[in-house]
XYZ file of C-alpha atoms in Angstrom:
347
model
C 152.008 10.108 50.026
C 148.977 12.328 50.412
C 145.596 11.888 48.840
C 147.014 11.418 45.393
C 150.616 10.675 44.308
C 152.439 10.013 41.089
C 153.464 6.397 41.065
C 155.402 4.265 38.627
C 153.584 4.053 35.329
C 150.984 6.822 35.855
C 148.701 8.699 38.248
C 147.700 6.908 41.465
C 145.121 7.411 44.168
C 144.785 5.730 47.514
C 141.352 4.421 48.136
C 140.401 2.073 51.022
C 143.992 1.072 51.599
C 144.611 0.320 47.928
C 146.393 2.297 45.275
C 144.678 1.970 41.903
C 144.876 3.652 38.579
C 143.110 6.991 38.445
C 140.027 7.085 36.283
C 139.977 10.864 35.901
C 142.042 12.737 33.310
C 145.700 12.978 34.321
C 147.706 15.956 33.108
C 151.024 14.300 33.905
C 150.274 11.064 32.099
C 147.782 11.772 29.312
C 147.727 8.210 27.989
C 146.134 7.164 31.309
C 143.409 9.773 31.059
C 140.673 7.201 30.317
C 141.824 4.507 32.763
C 138.998 3.456 35.079
C 139.255 3.216 38.848
C 138.336 -0.154 40.378
C 138.475 -1.766 43.760
C 141.585 -3.685 44.797
C 141.935 -7.286 45.672
C 144.416 -6.773 48.572
C 145.211 -3.767 50.805
C 148.923 -4.416 50.493
C 149.031 -4.423 46.706
C 148.987 -1.576 44.224
C 147.171 -2.385 40.965
C 147.505 -0.657 37.625
C 145.173 -1.259 34.697
C 146.067 -0.036 31.263
C 143.194 -0.614 28.790
C 143.699 -1.086 25.063
C 143.166 2.127 23.077
C 140.288 0.866 20.912
C 137.328 -0.035 23.183
C 136.043 2.239 25.925
C 136.006 0.699 29.393
C 132.893 0.448 31.544
C 132.167 3.009 34.200
C 133.892 2.550 37.624
C 130.678 1.576 39.333
C 130.074 -1.470 37.076
C 133.549 -2.597 35.979
C 134.636 -6.108 36.970
C 138.055 -6.062 35.284
C 140.913 -6.959 37.693
C 143.578 -4.450 38.568
C 147.119 -5.135 37.465
C 149.228 -5.977 40.583
C 152.225 -3.745 41.364
C 153.951 -4.772 44.612
C 155.523 -2.180 46.891
C 159.122 -2.710 47.970
C 159.436 -4.932 51.006
C 159.105 -2.949 54.220
C 158.490 0.165 52.205
C 155.850 2.754 52.629
C 152.597 1.865 51.055
C 151.342 5.406 50.929
C 151.138 7.388 47.702
C 152.907 10.703 47.186
C 151.336 13.421 49.228
C 151.336 16.173 46.631
C 147.947 16.666 45.069
C 147.168 15.508 41.524
C 146.862 18.392 39.133
C 143.423 19.003 37.563
C 143.043 18.080 33.998
C 141.144 20.728 32.045
C 137.901 19.329 30.626
C 137.192 19.546 26.890
C 134.495 22.049 25.977
C 131.170 20.532 24.875
C 130.071 21.219 21.307
C 127.755 24.185 21.018
C 124.127 23.645 19.942
C 124.735 25.703 16.772
C 127.560 23.409 15.716
C 125.376 20.367 16.286
C 122.549 21.918 14.270
C 124.998 22.763 11.468
C 126.286 19.203 11.409
C 122.743 17.778 11.349
C 121.819 20.191 8.556
C 124.891 19.121 6.581
C 124.031 15.446 7.038
C 120.433 16.104 6.019
C 121.614 18.032 2.937
C 123.867 15.149 1.930
C 121.021 12.680 2.330
C 118.687 14.895 0.307
C 121.308 15.315 -2.423
C 121.715 11.535 -2.622
C 117.927 11.129 -2.714
C 117.645 13.733 -5.484
C 120.307 11.922 -7.472
C 118.440 8.646 -7.149
C 115.153 10.302 -8.138
C 116.858 11.913 -11.149
C 118.130 8.538 -12.340
C 114.686 6.983 -11.951
C 113.074 9.931 -13.762
C 115.523 9.575 -16.685
C 114.757 5.855 -16.873
C 111.010 6.566 -16.908
C 111.462 9.223 -19.615
C 113.383 6.762 -21.767
C 110.675 4.127 -21.299
C 107.975 6.687 -22.120
C 109.792 7.799 -25.259
C 110.143 4.180 -26.373
C 106.430 3.630 -25.758
C 105.628 6.767 -27.814
C 107.708 5.480 -30.713
C 106.040 2.078 -30.567
C 102.597 3.718 -30.424
C 103.376 5.887 -33.455
C 104.576 2.827 -35.359
C 101.463 0.866 -34.411
C 99.247 3.797 -35.478
C 101.011 3.982 -38.842
C 100.561 0.226 -39.341
C 96.884 0.500 -38.441
C 96.304 3.339 -40.909
C 98.086 1.407 -43.648
C 95.999 -1.687 -42.923
C 92.821 0.455 -42.896
C 93.683 1.939 -46.296
C 94.424 -1.489 -47.708
C 91.189 -2.808 -46.223
C 89.157 0.021 -47.781
C 90.826 -0.556 -51.121
C 90.095 -4.275 -50.917
C 86.494 -3.532 -49.923
C 85.981 -1.227 -52.906
C 87.545 -3.761 -55.228
C 85.325 -6.477 -53.770
C 82.266 -4.282 -54.344
C 83.269 -3.721 -57.978
C 83.837 -7.420 -58.481
C 80.471 -8.266 -56.930
C 78.716 -5.751 -59.197
C 80.506 -7.178 -62.226
C 79.616 -10.705 -61.122
C 75.953 -9.738 -60.778
C 75.977 -8.187 -64.257
C 77.652 -11.233 -65.763
C 75.215 -13.527 -63.937
C 72.239 -11.653 -65.386
C 73.751 -11.775 -68.856
C 74.522 -15.470 -68.445
C 70.977 -16.215 -67.319
C 69.627 -14.410 -70.384
C 72.028 -16.288 -72.631
C 70.989 -19.586 -71.051
C 67.327 -18.812 -71.677
C 68.067 -17.941 -75.291
C 70.149 -21.080 -75.643
C 67.345 -23.220 -74.260
C 64.876 -21.579 -76.615
C 67.143 -22.083 -79.601
C 67.875 -25.639 -78.507
C 64.161 -26.342 -78.251
C 63.548 -24.974 -81.719
C 66.472 -26.942 -83.063
C 65.206 -30.143 -81.494
C 61.761 -29.525 -82.974
C 63.224 -28.834 -86.410
C 65.437 -31.907 -86.254
C 62.488 -34.014 -85.198
C 60.381 -32.637 -88.041
C 63.123 -33.171 -90.604
C 63.742 -36.679 -89.366
C 60.045 -37.422 -89.519
C 59.713 -36.035 -93.042
C 62.674 -38.057 -94.222
C 61.189 -41.235 -92.823
C 57.930 -40.951 -94.690
C 56.972 -40.701 -98.335
C 54.299 -38.638 -99.951
C 52.011 -41.653 -99.813
C 52.260 -42.758 -96.179
C 53.210 -39.527 -94.298
C 49.587 -38.458 -93.909
C 46.332 -40.423 -93.980
C 44.219 -40.461 -97.095
C 42.404 -37.155 -97.553
C 44.960 -35.180 -95.482
C 47.421 -32.555 -96.742
C 51.117 -32.484 -95.781
C 52.248 -28.973 -94.884
C 55.362 -27.954 -92.895
C 55.503 -31.159 -90.906
C 51.791 -31.267 -90.235
C 48.988 -33.276 -91.747
C 45.951 -31.036 -92.308
C 42.348 -32.117 -92.776
C 40.093 -29.465 -94.344
C 36.394 -30.154 -93.803
C 33.738 -29.798 -96.450
C 30.787 -29.335 -94.100
C 30.043 -26.684 -91.491
C 29.718 -27.353 -87.797
C 29.746 -25.441 -84.536
C 33.096 -24.858 -82.831
C 32.431 -27.522 -80.202
C 31.316 -30.088 -82.795
C 34.342 -29.303 -84.956
C 36.662 -29.871 -82.010
C 34.967 -33.171 -81.213
C 35.261 -34.306 -84.840
C 39.020 -33.612 -84.861
C 39.461 -35.612 -81.666
C 37.668 -38.559 -83.285
C 40.308 -38.409 -86.015
C 43.104 -38.465 -83.370
C 43.892 -34.845 -84.127
C 43.003 -31.360 -82.886
C 41.732 -28.092 -84.303
C 44.443 -26.193 -86.164
C 47.003 -24.287 -84.084
C 48.794 -21.597 -86.079
C 51.041 -20.156 -83.369
C 54.176 -21.428 -85.167
C 53.159 -19.806 -88.458
C 53.969 -16.315 -89.616
C 52.078 -14.388 -92.280
C 54.525 -15.728 -94.855
C 54.091 -19.369 -93.871
C 50.276 -19.540 -93.910
C 49.124 -21.956 -96.653
C 48.079 -20.303 -99.864
C 44.577 -21.749 -99.785
C 44.029 -19.990 -96.456
C 45.406 -16.647 -97.612
C 43.696 -16.267 -100.938
C 40.196 -17.582 -100.179
C 37.380 -15.790 -98.386
C 36.367 -19.029 -96.684
C 36.204 -18.958 -92.881
C 37.542 -21.904 -90.857
C 37.331 -22.689 -87.169
C 40.761 -23.009 -85.488
C 41.756 -24.268 -82.059
C 41.663 -20.906 -80.212
C 39.049 -19.953 -77.610
C 38.503 -17.315 -74.955
C 38.495 -18.768 -71.445
C 37.819 -17.358 -68.013
C 40.636 -17.566 -65.432
C 41.723 -15.856 -62.186
C 43.004 -12.403 -63.100
C 46.244 -12.759 -61.113
C 47.410 -15.718 -63.275
C 47.667 -13.715 -66.496
C 46.963 -10.148 -65.446
C 49.139 -8.758 -68.220
C 46.751 -10.250 -70.829
C 43.430 -9.268 -69.273
C 40.550 -8.853 -71.704
C 38.689 -6.624 -69.246
C 38.283 -5.717 -65.625
C 37.887 -8.761 -63.310
C 34.428 -9.371 -61.896
C 33.490 -9.533 -58.222
C 35.046 -13.016 -57.975
C 38.334 -11.832 -59.501
C 37.712 -13.681 -62.764
C 38.686 -12.281 -66.165
C 39.131 -13.658 -69.719
C 42.084 -14.576 -71.955
C 42.616 -16.557 -75.160
C 44.104 -20.053 -75.057
C 44.958 -22.638 -77.716
C 43.392 -26.058 -77.434
C 46.731 -27.506 -76.292
C 46.530 -25.250 -73.194
C 49.114 -22.682 -74.271
C 48.370 -18.984 -74.017
C 47.717 -16.858 -77.076
C 50.080 -13.956 -76.450
C 48.951 -11.657 -79.282
C 45.412 -10.581 -78.451
C 43.575 -8.321 -80.844
C 41.814 -5.079 -80.052
C 38.269 -6.353 -80.606
C 37.168 -7.959 -77.348
C 33.401 -8.201 -77.483
C 32.510 -9.964 -80.736
C 33.112 -13.634 -79.935
C 34.578 -16.306 -77.744
C 36.085 -18.525 -80.464
C 38.543 -17.826 -83.290
C 38.452 -18.295 -87.050
C 41.048 -17.814 -89.785
C 40.202 -16.041 -93.045
C 42.601 -14.716 -95.695
C 45.443 -15.615 -93.381
C 44.184 -13.513 -90.455
C 42.913 -14.731 -87.080
C 39.688 -13.133 -85.860
C 37.270 -13.668 -82.977
C 33.840 -15.037 -83.808
C 30.730 -15.884 -81.793
C 30.332 -19.598 -81.135
C 27.663 -19.978 -78.455
C 24.599 -20.324 -80.724
C 23.692 -23.475 -82.618
C 23.677 -21.568 -85.902
C 27.248 -20.320 -85.486
C 28.527 -22.710 -88.129
C 31.800 -22.711 -90.089
C 34.128 -25.070 -91.848
C 37.016 -26.374 -89.752
C 40.580 -27.647 -90.067
C 42.204 -30.449 -88.079
C 45.931 -31.064 -87.667
C 48.289 -33.776 -86.485
C 51.985 -34.477 -86.822
C 53.203 -35.900 -90.114
C 54.513 -39.452 -89.954
C 53.547 -43.019 -90.530
C 49.816 -43.407 -90.283
C 48.702 -43.941 -86.738
C 46.744 -42.340 -83.896
C 47.454 -38.761 -82.962
C 49.492 -38.436 -79.831
């Protein structure tokens, strides 16, 4: 055999006294085109190595796989055929344009897949956003409804508070009237009870007149206002107070006679801010002004127009008038009063 011969089972080449499988493409035996060339274990043995189709074998320089032994006939020639091995045409390498086209196609496929994924995510976000819009619209509608109901409740509460204030004012007025009426009723009941308990003989002391629940003492001598007041107190009584009488209830002897009697009414100085609505004149430098008071301390709430003609009061023909009482010669008759009942001290 020459440099390369065709042996049994494929293309062969003699190297260093060994015949091994050819690692270059073989036109005669295409299935051995990818068989690698390795060194031989013995110079008298021909080795063939047929790799499995799936994995690619290592390069000849680094392969450690053993050659398959193929013994020559005994006493035979160990040389390979001398005719040269035909060249196997090499496959053309892919052109750069084809590689660029393939890379562009792969990139386009990846971008299409990426766009599809982005589209799915965008649709999911749009659905979530639409759901959020619907929930927001519903919440806004609920808020507006609650606001309207709150305003309506607030207006109704305001009306109820105004009505309550009006009713409270009316109730307070009614309570005051009730207390006033109750006080008058209690006084009337007390007077009636007192009158029923006494007789004409023992209701008033000797020399006193019974009139409308009061015992009256009419003097027969004249005194000053201060002396008349002191005389009534010695009789356990006080100067007459007519604030509960009207013009129709004044005793006849006081309406029809021209006689003048002292009564228990006197002008008194007081701080103007206590009874400013009943001022008799402008307050002085100390803020003091005058008003009329009964001897029991109650205020006379019907002052007359004449303000300068006296500091004490008299009654004549049923009318109350002011009269001077500072001088020792300001003398008049006087009337004392006390409650009707069994004879006893005035309380």
